[in-house]
């Protein structure tokens, strides 16, 4: 086990490259199952979740070759995913439980082979995260879905149909979108998620020959085609990573140029809230310059919402910033039922936060104090890193395997911009 040790109080300054988006790369990789033609993905981030999913795809019959793209901090890798044939339609529990997004192989397997046997992913730290919306959607387009021994078995010829999501689901939208591309008919998806990662997936599917309209809206229409051909596609930049580092610059009183194409476009929903808190963004040819424009961090109220609202994946990071605000802030989490696990750890660093149900009230304090803290989930762990960068003294963040799932080369990126941060062996935690 390793920990991250941060000596706080150092201003961040310089250029910080933003990696390819984890939450786009994962569904894009699953799209590689839809074609025997070979899908080449550029700007894939070097993350634990990407490795985990690649192992699963190989179990199912994909052959994946990698090449580096001018290896420096932030530049991704290229993966060529060739799935000549599917050797297994089963995604086993021991693989799915490690990474919930593995459920995204269900739609492609069902569409390509007429069958998919995928372990129920189970819950995770932030909530029980059911997949009922995924399963109902597959039934809406012709599949027969059975649950047995902790596995979902979906089978049948996909005919297309009308899918109406009662609540917005990113994963369910992605799963049904991929399956609908090969259905024998037209599928309409109503109340579809509109996150930029959905549009990234849709544009990649278009490049593979899919027929999709309404991209970027809550209503997608897919005309099924007999097969999809190979394609080459570049993963969009990670808007959550970018928002996290913008907060790092603000909390340390520094200035960063976040390097990534299309960043302003994909950061809708985040930029607005961070600008309300006093952060200024200036577009450059390479991305965005970001720094705290006001003398203090402005206390704001934020409610997490599906895109284009304020993203739940930025909630923990915003809360870290609000611990130092001038005044107070009220943050409401509407997407997941247990996404405040960073609160007790931030309070160990002196933060003044009270939680009442889905709402946290943060009263600004003058300074955070470094302390040993425990990461509990991906975004909570980033929240603790941000607090450590701003705190007086030394902070140790334990269980950083959570961080490695979603932040590529975090220590190198922050060190190169002036942070005093290192990975060390954890003492027995
Ligand atoms: C995706 O998860 C992201 N993961 C999450 O990012 C992100 O927080 C979430 O979307 C919301 O934006 C990936 O893209 C790999 P949902 P997903 O289906 O698809 C409920 C991170 O930190 N729901 O939009 O699982 C669900 O319980 C991760 O990078 C059902 O009830 O999220 C939740 O309350 C964390 N039934 C809400 O909908 C279902 O069948 C939104 O979930 C599916 C979801």
Short mmCIF file of C-alpha atoms and ligand atoms in Angstrom, two decimals:
data_model
loop_
_atom_site.label_atom_id
_atom_site.label_comp_id
_atom_site.label_asym_id
_atom_site.label_seq_id
_atom_site.Cartn_x
_atom_site.Cartn_y
_atom_site.Cartn_z
CA UNK A 1 0.00 0.00 0.00
CA UNK A 2 1.22 3.50 -0.71
CA UNK A 3 0.35 6.94 0.58
CA UNK A 4 0.74 10.44 -0.79
CA UNK A 5 2.64 12.91 1.38
CA UNK A 6 2.05 16.61 0.75
CA UNK A 7 3.80 19.59 2.30
CA UNK A 8 1.14 22.26 1.95
CA UNK A 9 1.30 25.96 1.21
CA UNK A 10 3.15 26.00 -2.11
CA UNK A 11 1.62 28.02 -4.97
CA UNK A 12 1.01 26.04 -8.15
CA UNK A 13 2.39 27.67 -11.28
CA UNK A 14 2.88 26.47 -14.84
CA UNK A 15 1.35 24.23 -17.50
CA UNK A 16 -0.54 21.10 -16.55
CA UNK A 17 -1.57 18.67 -19.32
CA UNK A 18 -5.08 17.23 -18.96
CA UNK A 19 -5.36 13.52 -19.80
CA UNK A 20 -7.99 11.70 -21.80
CA UNK A 21 -11.28 11.33 -19.92
CA UNK A 22 -11.61 8.09 -17.91
CA UNK A 23 -15.41 8.20 -18.21
CA UNK A 24 -15.20 8.48 -21.97
CA UNK A 25 -12.34 6.03 -22.49
CA UNK A 26 -14.20 3.20 -20.70
CA UNK A 27 -17.35 3.13 -22.89
CA UNK A 28 -15.22 3.79 -26.00
CA UNK A 29 -13.17 0.68 -25.25
CA UNK A 30 -16.39 -1.35 -24.89
CA UNK A 31 -17.43 -0.11 -28.34
CA UNK A 32 -14.45 -2.10 -29.62
CA UNK A 33 -16.54 -5.24 -29.06
CA UNK A 34 -19.07 -4.06 -31.65
CA UNK A 35 -16.84 -4.51 -34.69
CA UNK A 36 -14.43 -7.05 -36.12
CA UNK A 37 -12.83 -4.16 -37.99
CA UNK A 38 -10.56 -2.90 -35.22
CA UNK A 39 -11.07 0.29 -33.17
CA UNK A 40 -8.02 2.48 -32.57
CA UNK A 41 -8.33 4.85 -29.62
CA UNK A 42 -5.86 7.71 -29.05
CA UNK A 43 -5.27 9.68 -25.82
CA UNK A 44 -6.25 6.81 -23.55
CA UNK A 45 -5.13 7.72 -20.01
CA UNK A 46 -2.77 5.40 -18.10
CA UNK A 47 -5.20 4.45 -15.33
CA UNK A 48 -5.96 1.35 -13.28
CA UNK A 49 -9.57 1.26 -14.53
CA UNK A 50 -8.41 1.25 -18.16
CA UNK A 51 -6.14 -1.74 -17.45
CA UNK A 52 -8.94 -3.57 -15.63
CA UNK A 53 -11.36 -3.11 -18.52
CA UNK A 54 -8.72 -4.08 -21.09
CA UNK A 55 -8.22 -7.37 -19.23
CA UNK A 56 -11.95 -8.03 -19.39
CA UNK A 57 -12.14 -7.26 -23.12
CA UNK A 58 -9.32 -9.73 -23.75
CA UNK A 59 -11.24 -12.37 -21.76
CA UNK A 60 -14.15 -11.78 -24.13
CA UNK A 61 -12.04 -12.15 -27.29
CA UNK A 62 -10.42 -8.80 -28.02
CA UNK A 63 -6.75 -8.50 -28.91
CA UNK A 64 -5.36 -5.15 -27.78
CA UNK A 65 -2.05 -3.59 -28.88
CA UNK A 66 -0.73 -0.42 -27.29
CA UNK A 67 1.67 2.28 -28.40
CA UNK A 68 2.79 5.36 -26.55
CA UNK A 69 2.12 8.82 -27.94
CA UNK A 70 5.32 10.75 -27.29
CA UNK A 71 5.47 9.70 -23.69
CA UNK A 72 5.52 12.72 -21.44
CA UNK A 73 3.32 13.59 -18.47
CA UNK A 74 -0.22 13.88 -19.78
CA UNK A 75 0.12 12.38 -23.22
CA UNK A 76 -1.95 9.23 -23.43
CA UNK A 77 -1.49 5.89 -25.06
CA UNK A 78 -2.98 4.47 -28.22
CA UNK A 79 -4.83 1.18 -28.06
CA UNK A 80 -5.81 -0.82 -31.12
CA UNK A 81 -8.69 -3.09 -30.11
CA UNK A 82 -9.39 -5.94 -32.56
CA UNK A 83 -12.29 -8.29 -31.81
CA UNK A 84 -12.38 -10.70 -34.76
CA UNK A 85 -14.72 -12.92 -32.82
CA UNK A 86 -16.23 -13.07 -29.34
CA UNK A 87 -14.73 -16.04 -27.46
CA UNK A 88 -16.91 -15.64 -24.37
CA UNK A 89 -20.13 -13.78 -23.60
CA UNK A 90 -19.58 -13.94 -19.85
CA UNK A 91 -18.15 -11.10 -17.76
CA UNK A 92 -17.26 -12.83 -14.46
CA UNK A 93 -17.91 -11.48 -10.97
CA UNK A 94 -14.24 -11.27 -10.00
CA UNK A 95 -13.65 -8.85 -12.89
CA UNK A 96 -16.90 -6.85 -12.75
CA UNK A 97 -16.73 -6.25 -8.99
CA UNK A 98 -13.33 -4.57 -9.46
CA UNK A 99 -14.73 -2.00 -11.81
CA UNK A 100 -18.45 -1.26 -12.13
CA UNK A 101 -18.14 0.20 -15.62
CA UNK A 102 -17.55 -3.37 -16.81
CA UNK A 103 -21.36 -3.50 -17.04
CA UNK A 104 -20.88 -1.53 -20.27
CA UNK A 105 -19.84 -4.74 -22.08
CA UNK A 106 -23.42 -5.97 -21.76
CA UNK A 107 -24.88 -3.91 -24.61
CA UNK A 108 -22.11 -4.65 -27.14
CA UNK A 109 -22.08 -8.39 -26.34
CA UNK A 110 -25.87 -8.61 -26.62
CA UNK A 111 -25.87 -6.70 -29.90
CA UNK A 112 -23.03 -8.65 -31.48
CA UNK A 113 -23.70 -12.18 -30.18
CA UNK A 114 -27.36 -12.15 -29.12
CA UNK A 115 -26.32 -13.05 -25.57
CA UNK A 116 -24.53 -11.51 -22.60
CA UNK A 117 -23.97 -12.99 -19.16
CA UNK A 118 -22.62 -10.28 -16.88
CA UNK A 119 -22.18 -10.32 -13.13
CA UNK A 120 -24.29 -7.79 -11.25
CA UNK A 121 -21.72 -5.12 -10.34
CA UNK A 122 -22.91 -4.66 -6.78
CA UNK A 123 -22.73 -1.36 -4.95
CA UNK A 124 -19.72 0.76 -4.12
CA UNK A 125 -18.70 3.27 -1.46
CA UNK A 126 -20.87 6.07 -2.86
CA UNK A 127 -24.11 4.16 -3.27
CA UNK A 128 -25.81 0.88 -4.10
CA UNK A 129 -25.87 1.83 -7.78
CA UNK A 130 -28.47 -0.53 -9.23
CA UNK A 131 -28.62 -1.33 -12.95
CA UNK A 132 -32.42 -1.64 -13.29
CA UNK A 133 -32.52 1.17 -15.89
CA UNK A 134 -30.00 -0.68 -18.07
CA UNK A 135 -31.98 -3.93 -17.93
CA UNK A 136 -35.39 -2.33 -18.60
CA UNK A 137 -33.92 -0.55 -21.62
CA UNK A 138 -32.63 -3.80 -23.10
CA UNK A 139 -36.07 -5.35 -22.67
CA UNK A 140 -37.58 -2.30 -24.41
CA UNK A 141 -35.57 -3.10 -27.54
CA UNK A 142 -36.35 -6.82 -27.63
CA UNK A 143 -34.01 -8.58 -25.22
CA UNK A 144 -35.07 -11.20 -22.67
CA UNK A 145 -33.39 -10.43 -19.33
CA UNK A 146 -33.06 -12.94 -16.48
CA UNK A 147 -31.32 -12.57 -13.12
CA UNK A 148 -29.77 -15.71 -11.60
CA UNK A 149 -26.99 -16.43 -9.10
CA UNK A 150 -25.86 -12.80 -9.09
CA UNK A 151 -25.63 -12.66 -12.86
CA UNK A 152 -27.69 -10.92 -15.53
CA UNK A 153 -28.40 -13.03 -18.61
CA UNK A 154 -29.65 -10.97 -21.54
CA UNK A 155 -30.45 -12.67 -24.83
CA UNK A 156 -32.44 -12.37 -28.03
CA UNK A 157 -32.58 -10.47 -31.30
CA UNK A 158 -32.63 -6.72 -30.74
CA UNK A 159 -35.50 -5.17 -32.67
CA UNK A 160 -35.19 -1.54 -31.60
CA UNK A 161 -37.99 0.33 -29.82
CA UNK A 162 -38.74 3.28 -27.56
CA UNK A 163 -36.63 3.61 -24.42
CA UNK A 164 -37.75 6.21 -21.89
CA UNK A 165 -35.47 6.68 -18.85
CA UNK A 166 -37.47 7.81 -15.77
CA UNK A 167 -34.25 9.19 -14.35
CA UNK A 168 -31.09 10.17 -16.19
CA UNK A 169 -28.41 7.48 -16.23
CA UNK A 170 -25.03 7.94 -17.92
CA UNK A 171 -24.15 4.24 -18.01
CA UNK A 172 -27.59 3.05 -19.07
CA UNK A 173 -27.63 5.60 -21.91
CA UNK A 174 -24.20 4.41 -23.07
CA UNK A 175 -25.15 0.72 -22.82
CA UNK A 176 -28.37 1.02 -24.82
CA UNK A 177 -26.80 3.42 -27.34
CA UNK A 178 -24.12 0.85 -28.21
CA UNK A 179 -26.63 -2.02 -28.41
CA UNK A 180 -29.09 -0.03 -30.53
CA UNK A 181 -26.47 0.52 -33.26
CA UNK A 182 -26.77 -3.14 -34.34
CA UNK A 183 -30.49 -3.62 -33.61
CA UNK A 184 -32.77 -4.75 -36.44
CA UNK A 185 -34.80 -1.55 -36.37
CA UNK A 186 -34.85 1.99 -34.98
CA UNK A 187 -34.41 2.91 -31.32
CA UNK A 188 -35.47 6.18 -29.72
CA UNK A 189 -33.87 6.99 -26.37
CA UNK A 190 -35.81 9.59 -24.38
CA UNK A 191 -34.41 11.42 -21.33
CA UNK A 192 -30.95 10.28 -22.39
CA UNK A 193 -27.97 11.53 -20.37
CA UNK A 194 -26.28 14.47 -22.11
CA UNK A 195 -22.82 14.32 -20.54
CA UNK A 196 -20.01 15.14 -23.04
CA UNK A 197 -18.78 11.57 -22.66
CA UNK A 198 -22.05 10.36 -24.25
CA UNK A 199 -21.43 12.64 -27.24
CA UNK A 200 -17.83 11.39 -27.43
CA UNK A 201 -19.14 7.81 -27.62
CA UNK A 202 -21.79 8.73 -30.18
CA UNK A 203 -19.25 10.46 -32.43
CA UNK A 204 -16.99 7.40 -32.25
CA UNK A 205 -19.94 5.14 -33.15
CA UNK A 206 -20.74 7.44 -36.10
CA UNK A 207 -17.13 7.00 -37.26
CA UNK A 208 -17.75 3.22 -37.09
CA UNK A 209 -20.77 3.56 -39.39
CA UNK A 210 -23.58 3.87 -36.87
CA UNK A 211 -26.63 5.96 -37.69
CA UNK A 212 -27.32 8.25 -34.70
CA UNK A 213 -29.15 11.61 -34.54
CA UNK A 214 -29.87 14.01 -31.66
CA UNK A 215 -26.31 13.83 -30.32
CA UNK A 216 -25.88 16.20 -27.37
CA UNK A 217 -29.61 16.26 -26.65
CA UNK A 218 -31.84 14.25 -24.33
CA UNK A 219 -33.45 12.45 -27.28
CA UNK A 220 -31.27 10.12 -29.35
CA UNK A 221 -32.49 8.23 -32.41
CA UNK A 222 -30.50 5.23 -33.64
CA UNK A 223 -31.23 3.40 -36.91
CA UNK A 224 -29.73 -0.07 -36.56
CA UNK A 225 -27.23 -1.30 -39.18
CA UNK A 226 -26.13 -4.88 -39.92
CA UNK A 227 -22.57 -4.26 -38.80
CA UNK A 228 -20.08 -1.57 -37.80
CA UNK A 229 -16.64 -1.14 -39.37
CA UNK A 230 -13.37 -0.20 -37.71
CA UNK A 231 -12.43 3.39 -36.94
CA UNK A 232 -9.88 5.63 -35.28
CA UNK A 233 -10.94 8.03 -32.52
CA UNK A 234 -9.34 10.38 -29.98
CA UNK A 235 -10.67 10.42 -26.41
CA UNK A 236 -11.87 13.85 -25.21
CA UNK A 237 -10.02 15.60 -22.35
CA UNK A 238 -11.07 14.84 -18.79
CA UNK A 239 -13.31 17.67 -17.62
CA UNK A 240 -13.33 16.39 -14.04
CA UNK A 241 -9.53 16.25 -13.87
CA UNK A 242 -9.43 19.78 -15.33
CA UNK A 243 -11.94 21.10 -12.79
CA UNK A 244 -10.00 19.43 -9.97
CA UNK A 245 -6.73 21.12 -10.96
CA UNK A 246 -8.46 24.48 -11.44
CA UNK A 247 -9.49 24.21 -7.78
CA UNK A 248 -5.90 23.26 -6.86
CA UNK A 249 -4.63 26.49 -8.44
CA UNK A 250 -7.27 28.55 -6.65
CA UNK A 251 -6.66 26.94 -3.23
CA UNK A 252 -2.89 27.52 -3.43
CA UNK A 253 -3.18 31.08 -4.78
CA UNK A 254 -1.41 29.99 -7.96
CA UNK A 255 -2.09 30.00 -11.68
CA UNK A 256 -2.14 27.03 -14.07
CA UNK A 257 -2.57 26.66 -17.80
CA UNK A 258 -4.64 23.50 -18.23
CA UNK A 259 -3.62 21.99 -21.57
CA UNK A 260 -6.33 20.20 -23.51
CA UNK A 261 -8.31 20.72 -26.70
CA UNK A 262 -12.03 21.49 -26.38
CA UNK A 263 -11.69 21.97 -22.59
CA UNK A 264 -13.98 25.04 -22.40
CA UNK A 265 -16.57 23.17 -24.45
CA UNK A 266 -16.65 20.06 -22.27
CA UNK A 267 -16.44 21.93 -18.95
CA UNK A 268 -19.93 23.43 -19.20
CA UNK A 269 -21.67 22.94 -15.88
CA UNK A 270 -18.37 23.16 -14.02
CA UNK A 271 -17.00 26.49 -15.22
CA UNK A 272 -20.07 28.42 -14.08
CA UNK A 273 -19.96 27.23 -10.48
CA UNK A 274 -16.18 27.67 -10.20
CA UNK A 275 -16.44 31.22 -11.64
CA UNK A 276 -19.11 31.99 -9.01
CA UNK A 277 -16.56 30.85 -6.39
CA UNK A 278 -14.06 33.40 -7.73
CA UNK A 279 -12.02 31.37 -10.22
CA UNK A 280 -11.23 33.08 -13.53
CA UNK A 281 -10.76 31.08 -16.74
CA UNK A 282 -9.06 32.50 -19.82
CA UNK A 283 -9.07 30.52 -23.05
CA UNK A 284 -5.71 30.04 -24.79
CA UNK A 285 -4.72 28.21 -27.98
CA UNK A 286 -3.83 25.17 -25.88
CA UNK A 287 -6.58 25.16 -23.25
CA UNK A 288 -7.44 27.33 -20.23
CA UNK A 289 -5.49 29.58 -17.86
CA UNK A 290 -7.05 29.43 -14.41
CA UNK A 291 -6.48 31.31 -11.16
CA UNK A 292 -8.42 32.78 -8.25
CA UNK A 293 -9.53 36.19 -9.46
CA UNK A 294 -10.92 37.53 -6.19
CA UNK A 295 -9.03 38.17 -2.95
CA UNK A 296 -10.85 35.30 -1.29
CA UNK A 297 -12.73 32.19 -2.27
CA UNK A 298 -16.39 33.17 -2.47
CA UNK A 299 -18.83 30.96 -0.57
CA UNK A 300 -21.45 29.60 -2.98
CA UNK A 301 -24.41 27.22 -2.96
CA UNK A 302 -24.17 24.24 -5.33
CA UNK A 303 -26.53 21.39 -6.18
CA UNK A 304 -25.22 18.44 -8.19
CA UNK A 305 -27.29 17.68 -11.29
CA UNK A 306 -27.03 15.65 -14.48
CA UNK A 307 -25.27 17.52 -17.32
CA UNK A 308 -25.39 20.43 -18.06
CA UNK A 309 -25.76 20.94 -14.29
CA UNK A 310 -22.91 20.90 -11.76
CA UNK A 311 -21.37 17.40 -11.95
CA UNK A 312 -21.52 15.11 -8.92
CA UNK A 313 -17.93 14.07 -9.75
CA UNK A 314 -16.83 17.62 -8.85
CA UNK A 315 -18.74 17.83 -5.54
CA UNK A 316 -16.00 16.59 -3.20
CA UNK A 317 -13.40 18.82 -4.85
CA UNK A 318 -15.64 21.91 -4.60
CA UNK A 319 -16.21 21.14 -0.94
CA UNK A 320 -12.47 21.14 -0.29
CA UNK A 321 -12.30 24.60 -1.85
CA UNK A 322 -15.29 25.86 0.16
CA UNK A 323 -13.59 24.96 3.45
CA UNK A 324 -11.51 28.13 2.90
CA UNK A 325 -14.31 30.35 1.59
CA UNK A 326 -15.14 33.82 2.80
CA UNK A 327 -18.47 33.12 4.53
CA UNK A 328 -20.30 29.83 4.06
CA UNK A 329 -21.37 27.41 1.35
CA UNK A 330 -24.23 24.91 1.06
CA UNK A 331 -23.59 21.86 -1.15
CA UNK A 332 -26.40 19.43 -1.99
CA UNK A 333 -25.69 16.01 -3.52
CA UNK A 334 -28.69 14.77 -5.52
CA UNK A 335 -27.16 11.94 -7.58
CA UNK A 336 -25.64 9.49 -5.11
CA UNK A 337 -26.84 8.60 -1.62
CA UNK A 338 -23.48 8.39 0.13
CA UNK A 339 -21.07 10.83 -1.43
CA UNK A 340 -19.99 12.84 1.63
CA UNK A 341 -17.31 10.46 2.92
CA UNK A 342 -14.66 13.14 2.45
CA UNK A 343 -16.40 15.28 5.11
CA UNK A 344 -15.04 13.61 8.27
CA UNK A 345 -11.55 13.53 6.74
CA UNK A 346 -11.70 17.24 5.84
CA UNK A 347 -12.90 17.95 9.38
CA UNK A 348 -9.78 16.19 10.69
CA UNK A 349 -7.88 18.95 8.87
CA UNK A 350 -9.88 21.63 10.70
CA UNK A 351 -12.72 22.16 8.23
CA UNK A 352 -16.08 23.26 9.66
CA UNK A 353 -18.70 21.16 7.86
CA UNK A 354 -22.05 19.87 9.05
CA UNK A 355 -24.08 17.35 7.07
CA UNK A 356 -27.84 17.09 7.19
CA UNK A 357 -29.08 14.37 4.84
CA UNK A 358 -28.06 15.25 1.29
CA UNK A 359 -26.90 18.73 2.24
CA UNK A 360 -23.56 19.85 3.66
CA UNK A 361 -23.05 23.30 5.16
CA UNK A 362 -19.45 24.47 4.98
CA UNK A 363 -18.36 27.45 7.08
CA UNK A 364 -15.14 28.99 5.80
CA UNK A 365 -12.05 28.89 8.01
CA UNK A 366 -8.76 30.76 7.71
CA UNK A 367 -6.53 27.74 7.15
CA UNK A 368 -6.55 23.97 7.00
CA UNK A 369 -4.03 22.01 9.06
CA UNK A 370 -2.17 19.03 7.58
CA UNK A 371 -3.05 15.59 9.02
CA UNK A 372 -3.03 11.89 8.14
CA UNK A 373 -6.32 11.19 6.29
CA UNK A 374 -7.94 8.22 4.56
CA UNK A 375 -9.20 8.11 0.98
CA UNK A 376 -12.56 6.34 0.64
CA UNK A 377 -13.42 6.73 -3.05
CA UNK A 378 -11.98 8.32 -6.17
CA UNK A 379 -13.26 11.88 -5.94
CA UNK A 380 -13.09 12.01 -2.12
CA UNK A 381 -9.38 11.17 -2.40
CA UNK A 382 -8.82 14.10 -4.76
CA UNK A 383 -10.66 16.34 -2.32
CA UNK A 384 -8.11 15.37 0.37
CA UNK A 385 -5.17 16.01 -1.97
CA UNK A 386 -6.54 19.48 -2.71
CA UNK A 387 -6.93 20.19 1.01
CA UNK A 388 -3.37 18.96 1.61
CA UNK A 389 -1.96 21.27 -1.07
CA UNK A 390 -3.50 24.27 0.71
CA UNK A 391 -3.03 23.16 4.32
CA UNK A 392 -0.38 24.36 6.73
CA UNK A 393 1.98 21.49 7.44
CA UNK A 394 2.10 17.94 6.14
CA UNK A 395 -0.83 15.80 4.98
CA UNK A 396 -0.67 12.05 4.36
CA UNK A 397 -3.40 10.61 2.15
CA UNK A 398 -3.72 6.84 2.65
CA UNK A 399 -5.37 4.19 0.40
CA UNK A 400 -4.40 6.09 -2.73
CA UNK A 401 -5.34 3.15 -4.97
CA UNK A 402 -8.61 5.06 -5.22
CA UNK A 403 -6.76 7.99 -6.83
CA UNK A 404 -4.90 5.76 -9.29
CA UNK A 405 -8.26 4.79 -10.77
CA UNK A 406 -8.96 8.27 -12.13
CA UNK A 407 -5.98 10.65 -11.98
CA UNK A 408 -3.12 9.90 -14.34
CA UNK A 409 0.34 10.78 -13.01
CA UNK A 410 -1.07 13.05 -10.32
CA UNK A 411 2.21 13.34 -8.36
CA UNK A 412 4.28 14.11 -11.48
CA UNK A 413 1.78 16.67 -12.76
CA UNK A 414 1.52 18.52 -9.45
CA UNK A 415 5.27 18.33 -8.71
CA UNK A 416 6.02 19.84 -12.12
CA UNK A 417 3.89 22.85 -11.12
CA UNK A 418 5.57 23.46 -7.77
CA UNK A 419 3.75 21.18 -5.32
CA UNK A 420 5.79 19.39 -2.66
CA UNK A 421 4.18 15.99 -3.07
CA UNK A 422 5.44 12.40 -3.18
CA UNK A 423 4.28 8.78 -3.08
CA UNK A 424 5.65 6.77 -0.20
CA UNK A 425 5.18 3.33 1.28
CA UNK A 426 2.27 3.44 3.74
CA UNK A 427 2.98 2.23 7.26
CA UNK A 428 0.73 -0.78 7.62
CA UNK A 429 -2.59 0.83 6.66
C1 LIG B 1 -21.23 7.49 -14.37
O1 LIG B 1 -21.63 6.48 -13.45
C2 LIG B 1 -19.79 7.83 -14.02
N1 LIG B 1 -18.95 6.66 -14.20
C3 LIG B 1 -19.72 8.32 -12.57
O2 LIG B 1 -18.37 8.71 -12.31
C4 LIG B 1 -20.61 9.54 -12.43
O3 LIG B 1 -20.61 9.98 -11.09
C5 LIG B 1 -22.05 9.18 -12.85
O4 LIG B 1 -22.04 8.67 -14.20
C6 LIG B 1 -22.98 10.38 -12.81
O5 LIG B 1 -22.50 11.39 -13.65
C7 LIG B 1 -18.51 6.35 -15.44
O6 LIG B 1 -18.85 7.00 -16.41
C8 LIG B 1 -17.61 5.15 -15.55
P1 LIG B 1 -25.60 6.92 -13.47
P2 LIG B 1 -23.03 5.69 -13.69
O7 LIG B 1 -26.11 5.66 -14.08
O8 LIG B 1 -23.29 5.53 -15.13
C9 LIG B 1 -28.99 5.66 -10.40
C10 LIG B 1 -16.36 8.81 -11.14
O9 LIG B 1 -16.09 9.31 -10.05
N2 LIG B 1 -29.19 4.51 -11.29
O10 LIG B 1 -25.73 8.20 -14.24
O11 LIG B 1 -23.02 4.49 -12.84
C11 LIG B 1 -27.64 5.61 -9.70
O12 LIG B 1 -27.73 4.83 -8.51
C12 LIG B 1 -17.63 8.00 -11.30
O13 LIG B 1 -15.66 8.94 -12.19
C13 LIG B 1 -30.27 3.66 -11.04
O14 LIG B 1 -31.04 3.87 -10.10
O15 LIG B 1 -24.07 6.74 -13.09
C14 LIG B 1 -27.37 7.07 -9.40
O16 LIG B 1 -28.07 7.44 -8.24
C15 LIG B 1 -18.37 7.85 -9.99
N3 LIG B 1 -30.47 2.60 -11.87
C16 LIG B 1 -27.98 7.80 -10.60
O17 LIG B 1 -28.91 6.87 -11.19
C17 LIG B 1 -29.64 2.35 -12.93
O18 LIG B 1 -29.89 1.37 -13.66
C18 LIG B 1 -26.97 8.21 -11.67
O19 LIG B 1 -26.24 7.07 -12.02
C19 LIG B 1 -28.54 3.21 -13.16
C20 LIG B 1 -28.34 4.28 -12.33
#
